[in-house]
Tab-separated table of C-alpha atoms and ligand atoms in Angstrom:
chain	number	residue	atom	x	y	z
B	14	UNK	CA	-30.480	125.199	259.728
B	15	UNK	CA	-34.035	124.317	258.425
B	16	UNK	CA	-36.329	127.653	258.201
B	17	UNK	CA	-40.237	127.660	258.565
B	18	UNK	CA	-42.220	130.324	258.742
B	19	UNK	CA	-45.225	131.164	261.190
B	20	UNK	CA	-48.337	133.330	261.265
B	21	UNK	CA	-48.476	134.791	264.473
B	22	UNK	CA	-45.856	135.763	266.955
B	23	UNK	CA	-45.407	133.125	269.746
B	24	UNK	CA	-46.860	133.945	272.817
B	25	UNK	CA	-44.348	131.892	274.997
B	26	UNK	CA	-41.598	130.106	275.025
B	27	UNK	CA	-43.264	126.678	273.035
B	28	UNK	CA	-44.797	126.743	269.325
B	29	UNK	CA	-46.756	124.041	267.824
B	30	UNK	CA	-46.027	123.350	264.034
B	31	UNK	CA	-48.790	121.605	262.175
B	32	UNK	CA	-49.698	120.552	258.702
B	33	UNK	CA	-47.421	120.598	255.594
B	34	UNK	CA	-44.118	122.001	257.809
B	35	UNK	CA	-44.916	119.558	260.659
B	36	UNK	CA	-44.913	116.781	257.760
B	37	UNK	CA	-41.736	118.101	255.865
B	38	UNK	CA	-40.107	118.451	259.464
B	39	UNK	CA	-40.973	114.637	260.117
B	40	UNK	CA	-41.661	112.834	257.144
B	41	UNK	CA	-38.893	115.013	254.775
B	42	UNK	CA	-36.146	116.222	257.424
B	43	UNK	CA	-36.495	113.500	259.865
B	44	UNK	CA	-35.694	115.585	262.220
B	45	UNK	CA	-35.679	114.450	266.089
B	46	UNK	CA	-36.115	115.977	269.375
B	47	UNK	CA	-33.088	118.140	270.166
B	48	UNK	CA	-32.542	119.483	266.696
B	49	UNK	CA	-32.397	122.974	265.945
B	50	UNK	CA	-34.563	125.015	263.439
B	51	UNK	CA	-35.095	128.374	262.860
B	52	UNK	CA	-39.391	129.935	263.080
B	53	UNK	CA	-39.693	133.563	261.340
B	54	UNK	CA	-42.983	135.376	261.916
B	55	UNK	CA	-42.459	137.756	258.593
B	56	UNK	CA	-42.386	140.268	261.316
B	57	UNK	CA	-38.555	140.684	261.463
B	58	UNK	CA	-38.395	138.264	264.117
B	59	UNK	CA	-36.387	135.126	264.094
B	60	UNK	CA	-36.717	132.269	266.331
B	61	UNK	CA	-33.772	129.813	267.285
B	62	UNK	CA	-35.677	126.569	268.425
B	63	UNK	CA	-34.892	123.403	269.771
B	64	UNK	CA	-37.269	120.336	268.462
B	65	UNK	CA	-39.123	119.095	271.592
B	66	UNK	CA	-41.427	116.472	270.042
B	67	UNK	CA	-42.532	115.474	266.497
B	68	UNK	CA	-45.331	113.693	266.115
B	69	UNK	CA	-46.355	112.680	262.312
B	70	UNK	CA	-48.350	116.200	261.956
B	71	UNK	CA	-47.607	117.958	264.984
B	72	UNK	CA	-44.648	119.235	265.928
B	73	UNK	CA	-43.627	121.418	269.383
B	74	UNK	CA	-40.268	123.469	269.106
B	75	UNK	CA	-38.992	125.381	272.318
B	76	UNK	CA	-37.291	129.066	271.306
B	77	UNK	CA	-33.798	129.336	272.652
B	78	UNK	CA	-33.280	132.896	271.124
B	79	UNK	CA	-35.261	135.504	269.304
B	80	UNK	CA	-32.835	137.575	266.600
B	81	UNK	CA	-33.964	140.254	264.036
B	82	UNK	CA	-34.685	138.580	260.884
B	83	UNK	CA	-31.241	139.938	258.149
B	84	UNK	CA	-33.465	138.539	254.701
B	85	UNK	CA	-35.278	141.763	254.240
B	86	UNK	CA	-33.883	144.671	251.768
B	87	UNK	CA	-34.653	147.877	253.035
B	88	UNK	CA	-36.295	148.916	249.536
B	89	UNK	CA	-39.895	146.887	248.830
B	90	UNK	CA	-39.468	146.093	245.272
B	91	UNK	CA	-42.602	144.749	243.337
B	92	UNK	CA	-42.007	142.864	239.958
B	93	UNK	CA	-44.865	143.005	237.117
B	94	UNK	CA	-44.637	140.307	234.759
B	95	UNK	CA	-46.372	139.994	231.872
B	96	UNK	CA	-47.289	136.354	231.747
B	97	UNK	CA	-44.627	134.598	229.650
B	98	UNK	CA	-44.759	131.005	227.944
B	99	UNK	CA	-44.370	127.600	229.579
B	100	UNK	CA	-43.148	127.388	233.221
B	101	UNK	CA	-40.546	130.358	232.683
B	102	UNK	CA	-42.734	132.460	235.646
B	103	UNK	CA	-41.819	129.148	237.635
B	104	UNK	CA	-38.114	130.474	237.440
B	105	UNK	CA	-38.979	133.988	237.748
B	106	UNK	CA	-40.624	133.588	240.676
B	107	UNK	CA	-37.663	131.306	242.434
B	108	UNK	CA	-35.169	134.272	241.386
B	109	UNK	CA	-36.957	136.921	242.451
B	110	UNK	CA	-37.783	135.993	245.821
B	111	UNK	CA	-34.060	134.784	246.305
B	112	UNK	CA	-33.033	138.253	244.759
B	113	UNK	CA	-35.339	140.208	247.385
B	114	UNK	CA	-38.984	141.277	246.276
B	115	UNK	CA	-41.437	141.846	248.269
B	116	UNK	CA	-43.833	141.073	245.796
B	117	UNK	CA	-44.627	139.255	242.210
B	118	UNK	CA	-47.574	140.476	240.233
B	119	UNK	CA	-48.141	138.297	237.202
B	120	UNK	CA	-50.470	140.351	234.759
B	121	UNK	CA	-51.631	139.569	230.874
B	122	UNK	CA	-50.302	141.615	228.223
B	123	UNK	CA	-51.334	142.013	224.676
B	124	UNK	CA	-48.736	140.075	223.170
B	125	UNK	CA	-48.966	137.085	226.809
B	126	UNK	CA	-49.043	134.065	224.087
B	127	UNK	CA	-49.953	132.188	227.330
B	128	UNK	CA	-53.548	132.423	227.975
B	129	UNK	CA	-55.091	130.097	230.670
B	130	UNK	CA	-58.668	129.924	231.618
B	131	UNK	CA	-59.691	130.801	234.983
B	132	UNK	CA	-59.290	127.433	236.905
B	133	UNK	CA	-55.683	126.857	235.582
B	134	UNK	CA	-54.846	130.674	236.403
B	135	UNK	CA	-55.541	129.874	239.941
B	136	UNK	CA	-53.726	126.747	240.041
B	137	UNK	CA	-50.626	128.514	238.478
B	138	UNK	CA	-50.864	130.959	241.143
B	139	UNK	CA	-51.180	128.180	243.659
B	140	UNK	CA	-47.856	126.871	242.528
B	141	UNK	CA	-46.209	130.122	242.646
B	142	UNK	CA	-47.279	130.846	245.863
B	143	UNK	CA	-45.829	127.288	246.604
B	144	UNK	CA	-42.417	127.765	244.824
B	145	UNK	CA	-42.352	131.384	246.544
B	146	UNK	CA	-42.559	130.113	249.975
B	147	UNK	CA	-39.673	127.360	249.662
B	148	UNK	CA	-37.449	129.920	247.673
B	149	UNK	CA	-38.108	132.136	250.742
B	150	UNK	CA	-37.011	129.450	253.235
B	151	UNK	CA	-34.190	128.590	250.808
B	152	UNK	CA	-32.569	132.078	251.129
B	153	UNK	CA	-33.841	132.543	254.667
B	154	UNK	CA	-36.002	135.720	253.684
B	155	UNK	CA	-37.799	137.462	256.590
B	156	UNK	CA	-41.015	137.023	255.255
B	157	UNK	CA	-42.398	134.830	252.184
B	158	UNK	CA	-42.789	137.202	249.304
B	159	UNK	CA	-46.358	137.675	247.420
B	160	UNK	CA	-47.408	136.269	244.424
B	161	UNK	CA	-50.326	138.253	243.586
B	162	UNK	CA	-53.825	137.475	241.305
B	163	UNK	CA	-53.184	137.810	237.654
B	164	UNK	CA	-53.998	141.681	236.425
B	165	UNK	CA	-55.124	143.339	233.413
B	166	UNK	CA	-52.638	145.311	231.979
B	167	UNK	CA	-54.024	148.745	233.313
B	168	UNK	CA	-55.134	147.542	236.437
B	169	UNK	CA	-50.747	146.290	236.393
B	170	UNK	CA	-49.840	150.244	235.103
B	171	UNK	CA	-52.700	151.480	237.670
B	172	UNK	CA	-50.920	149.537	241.250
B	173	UNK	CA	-47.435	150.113	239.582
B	174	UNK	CA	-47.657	153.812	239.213
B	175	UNK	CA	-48.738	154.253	242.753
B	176	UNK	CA	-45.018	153.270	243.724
B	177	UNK	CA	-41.722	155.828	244.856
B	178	UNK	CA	-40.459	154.990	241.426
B	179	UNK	CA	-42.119	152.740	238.745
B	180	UNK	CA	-39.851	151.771	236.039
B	181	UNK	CA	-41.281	149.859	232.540
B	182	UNK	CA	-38.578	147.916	231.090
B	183	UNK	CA	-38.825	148.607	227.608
B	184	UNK	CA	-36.545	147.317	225.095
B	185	UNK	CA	-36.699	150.041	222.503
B	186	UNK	CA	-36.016	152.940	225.042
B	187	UNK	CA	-32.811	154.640	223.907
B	188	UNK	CA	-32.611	157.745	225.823
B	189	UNK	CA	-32.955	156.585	229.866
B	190	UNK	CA	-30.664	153.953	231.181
B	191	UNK	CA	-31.727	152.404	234.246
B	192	UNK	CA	-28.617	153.760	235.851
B	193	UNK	CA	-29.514	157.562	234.820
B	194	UNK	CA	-33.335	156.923	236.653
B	195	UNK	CA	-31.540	155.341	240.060
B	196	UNK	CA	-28.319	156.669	240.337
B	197	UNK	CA	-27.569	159.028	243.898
B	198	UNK	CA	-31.564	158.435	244.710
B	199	UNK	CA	-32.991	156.485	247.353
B	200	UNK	CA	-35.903	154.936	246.994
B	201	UNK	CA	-38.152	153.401	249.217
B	202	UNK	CA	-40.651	151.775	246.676
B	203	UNK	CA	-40.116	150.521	243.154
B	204	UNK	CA	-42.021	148.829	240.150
B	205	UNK	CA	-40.710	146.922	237.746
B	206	UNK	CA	-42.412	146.253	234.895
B	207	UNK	CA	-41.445	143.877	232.077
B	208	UNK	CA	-43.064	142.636	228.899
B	209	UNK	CA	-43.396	138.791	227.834
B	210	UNK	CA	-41.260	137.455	225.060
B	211	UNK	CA	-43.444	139.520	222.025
B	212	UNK	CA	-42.431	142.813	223.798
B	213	UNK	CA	-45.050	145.474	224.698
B	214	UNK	CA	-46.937	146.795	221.947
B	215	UNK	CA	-47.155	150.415	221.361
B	216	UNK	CA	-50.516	151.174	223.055
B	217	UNK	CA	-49.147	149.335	226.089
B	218	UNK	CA	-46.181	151.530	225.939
B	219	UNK	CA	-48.328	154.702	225.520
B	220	UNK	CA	-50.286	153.769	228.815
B	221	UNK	CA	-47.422	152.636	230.718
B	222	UNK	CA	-45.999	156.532	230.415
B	223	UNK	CA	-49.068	158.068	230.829
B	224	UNK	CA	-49.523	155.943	234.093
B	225	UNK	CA	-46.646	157.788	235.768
B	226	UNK	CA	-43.899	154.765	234.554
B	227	UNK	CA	-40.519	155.562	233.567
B	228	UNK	CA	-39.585	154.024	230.520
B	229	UNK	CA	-36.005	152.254	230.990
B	230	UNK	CA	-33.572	150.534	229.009
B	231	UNK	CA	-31.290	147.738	230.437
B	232	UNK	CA	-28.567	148.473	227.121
B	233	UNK	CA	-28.968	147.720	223.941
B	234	UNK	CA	-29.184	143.969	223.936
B	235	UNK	CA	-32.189	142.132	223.978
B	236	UNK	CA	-32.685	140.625	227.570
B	237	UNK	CA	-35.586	137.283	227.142
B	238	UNK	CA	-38.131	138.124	229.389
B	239	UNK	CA	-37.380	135.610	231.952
B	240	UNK	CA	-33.709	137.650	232.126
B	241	UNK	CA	-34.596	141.272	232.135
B	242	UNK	CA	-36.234	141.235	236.338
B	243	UNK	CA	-33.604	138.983	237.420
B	244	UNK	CA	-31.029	141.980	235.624
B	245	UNK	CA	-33.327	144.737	236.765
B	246	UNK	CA	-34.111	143.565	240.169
B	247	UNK	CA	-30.268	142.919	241.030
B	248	UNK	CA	-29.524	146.717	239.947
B	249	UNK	CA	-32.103	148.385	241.950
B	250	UNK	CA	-31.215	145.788	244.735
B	251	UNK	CA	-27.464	146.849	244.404
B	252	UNK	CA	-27.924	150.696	243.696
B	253	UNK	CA	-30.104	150.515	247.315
B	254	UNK	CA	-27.116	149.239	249.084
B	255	UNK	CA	-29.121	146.267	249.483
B	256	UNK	CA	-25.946	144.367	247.795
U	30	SAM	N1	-40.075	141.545	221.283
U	30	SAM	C1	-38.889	142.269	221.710
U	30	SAM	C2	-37.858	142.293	220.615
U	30	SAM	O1	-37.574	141.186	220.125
U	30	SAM	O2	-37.331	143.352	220.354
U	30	SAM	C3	-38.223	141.604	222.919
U	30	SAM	C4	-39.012	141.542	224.173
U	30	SAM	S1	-37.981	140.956	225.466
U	30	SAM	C5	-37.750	139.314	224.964
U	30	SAM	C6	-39.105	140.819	226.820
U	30	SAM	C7	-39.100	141.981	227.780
U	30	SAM	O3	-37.846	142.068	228.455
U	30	SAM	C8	-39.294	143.321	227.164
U	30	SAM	O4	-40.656	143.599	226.917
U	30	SAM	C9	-38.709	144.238	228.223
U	30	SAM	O5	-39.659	144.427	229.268
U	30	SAM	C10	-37.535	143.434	228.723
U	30	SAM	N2	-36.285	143.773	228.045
U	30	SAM	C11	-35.522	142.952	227.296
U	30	SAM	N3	-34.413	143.578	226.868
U	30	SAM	C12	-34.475	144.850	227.353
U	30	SAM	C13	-33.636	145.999	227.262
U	30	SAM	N4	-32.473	145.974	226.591
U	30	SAM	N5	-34.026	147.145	227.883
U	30	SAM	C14	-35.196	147.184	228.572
U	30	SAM	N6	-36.031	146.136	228.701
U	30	SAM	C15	-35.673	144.978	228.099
């Protein structure tokens, strides 16, 4: 059943779609009076409508049934990505919202070969924001994930460290397995932090610890950097019972 989500929760028993969903509803779907379609107000609530009328951008559904939203982990897990090449973050993005974070903070690191200018940061972020929000209807989240501003790499350490448990994905850790840092614990916040496809250079590394990270290895291959969250985030996601 189509998904859409809403800002505010209904106050009765009609809601009026407008805009890009009302559009995608009648222009995309097609959909007709007497369809069903499911509302979610990121609140934990779900709404089982019926279509009533659908205008080209204005669309009223009634709500036949209000259920708990299911699409929410019960661990908020934040990923910090140091901005990789190309459209990779495109991907990452799509995966991690499917996978369960709450939110995506995209941040530059010293070896980010990718350096946009201002204007085409905040169209990238547009497009995330975009690609988060249909990956969140795809996999019927409860709410649409975050994709944050772009960071500096200690203002990245600074928010990450304030989490339960922050954990730096480093690939030349050899002591601490993920597994040893989540195993028997339950966490209610976690950080994960991984480096673009050059790795984190030392003096990253260095802060990262001093900033209250744990320094983690995922084995001893080499994950691409556009691997390593999808990898970390389904671990933390299954070691939470969120699996
Ligand atoms: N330049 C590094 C090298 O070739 O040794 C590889 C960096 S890797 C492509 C990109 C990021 O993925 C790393 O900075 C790290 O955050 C994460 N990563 C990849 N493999 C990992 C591993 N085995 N353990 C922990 N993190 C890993």
């Amino acid at each position: 059943m189509p998904r859409f989500f809403i800002d505010d929760v209904p106050n009765g028993v009609s809601v009026n779609i407008t805009g890009e969903d009302a559009h995608h509803i009648t222009r995309v779907l097609r959909m007709k009076a007497g369809e069903m379609l499911t509302l979610c107000d990121s609140r934990g609530n779900d709404y089982i409508c019926e279509l009533e009328s659908s205008e080209k951008n204005n669309v009223t559904c009634k709500i036949l049934k209000t259920i708990p939203s299911v699409g929410e982990p019960s661990v908020d897990i934040t990923i910090y990505m140091a901005l990789p090449k190309g459209d990779k973050m495109d991907f990452i993005v799509q995966k991690a919202v499917e996978l369960g974070a709450k939110r995506i903070v995209p941040f530059i690191a010293k070896r980010s070969v990718s350096r946009p200018d201002e204007k085409s940061l905040y169209k990238k972020c547009d497009r995330w924001r975009k690609i988060a929000k249909e990956a969140a209807m795809q996999s019927e989240r409860g709410a649409v994930p975050q994709v944050s501003d772009v960071l500096n790499y200690k203002q990245a350490v600074d928010e990450a460290g304030e989490h339960e448990l922050a954990i730096f994905l480093y690939e030349n850790e050899k002591e601490t397995s993920i597994h040893s840092v989540l195993e028997d614990k339950i966490f209610s916040s976690v950080a994960i932090m991984i480096g673009p496809e050059g790795g984190f250079a030392d003096e990253e590394v260095n802060t990262a610890i001093q900033g209250k990270m744990q320094s983690v290895s995922l084995g001893s291959r080499i994950l691409r950097c556009e691997t390593a969250p999808i990898a970390a985030l389904s671990i933390v996601m299954y070691e939470s019972g969120s699996f």
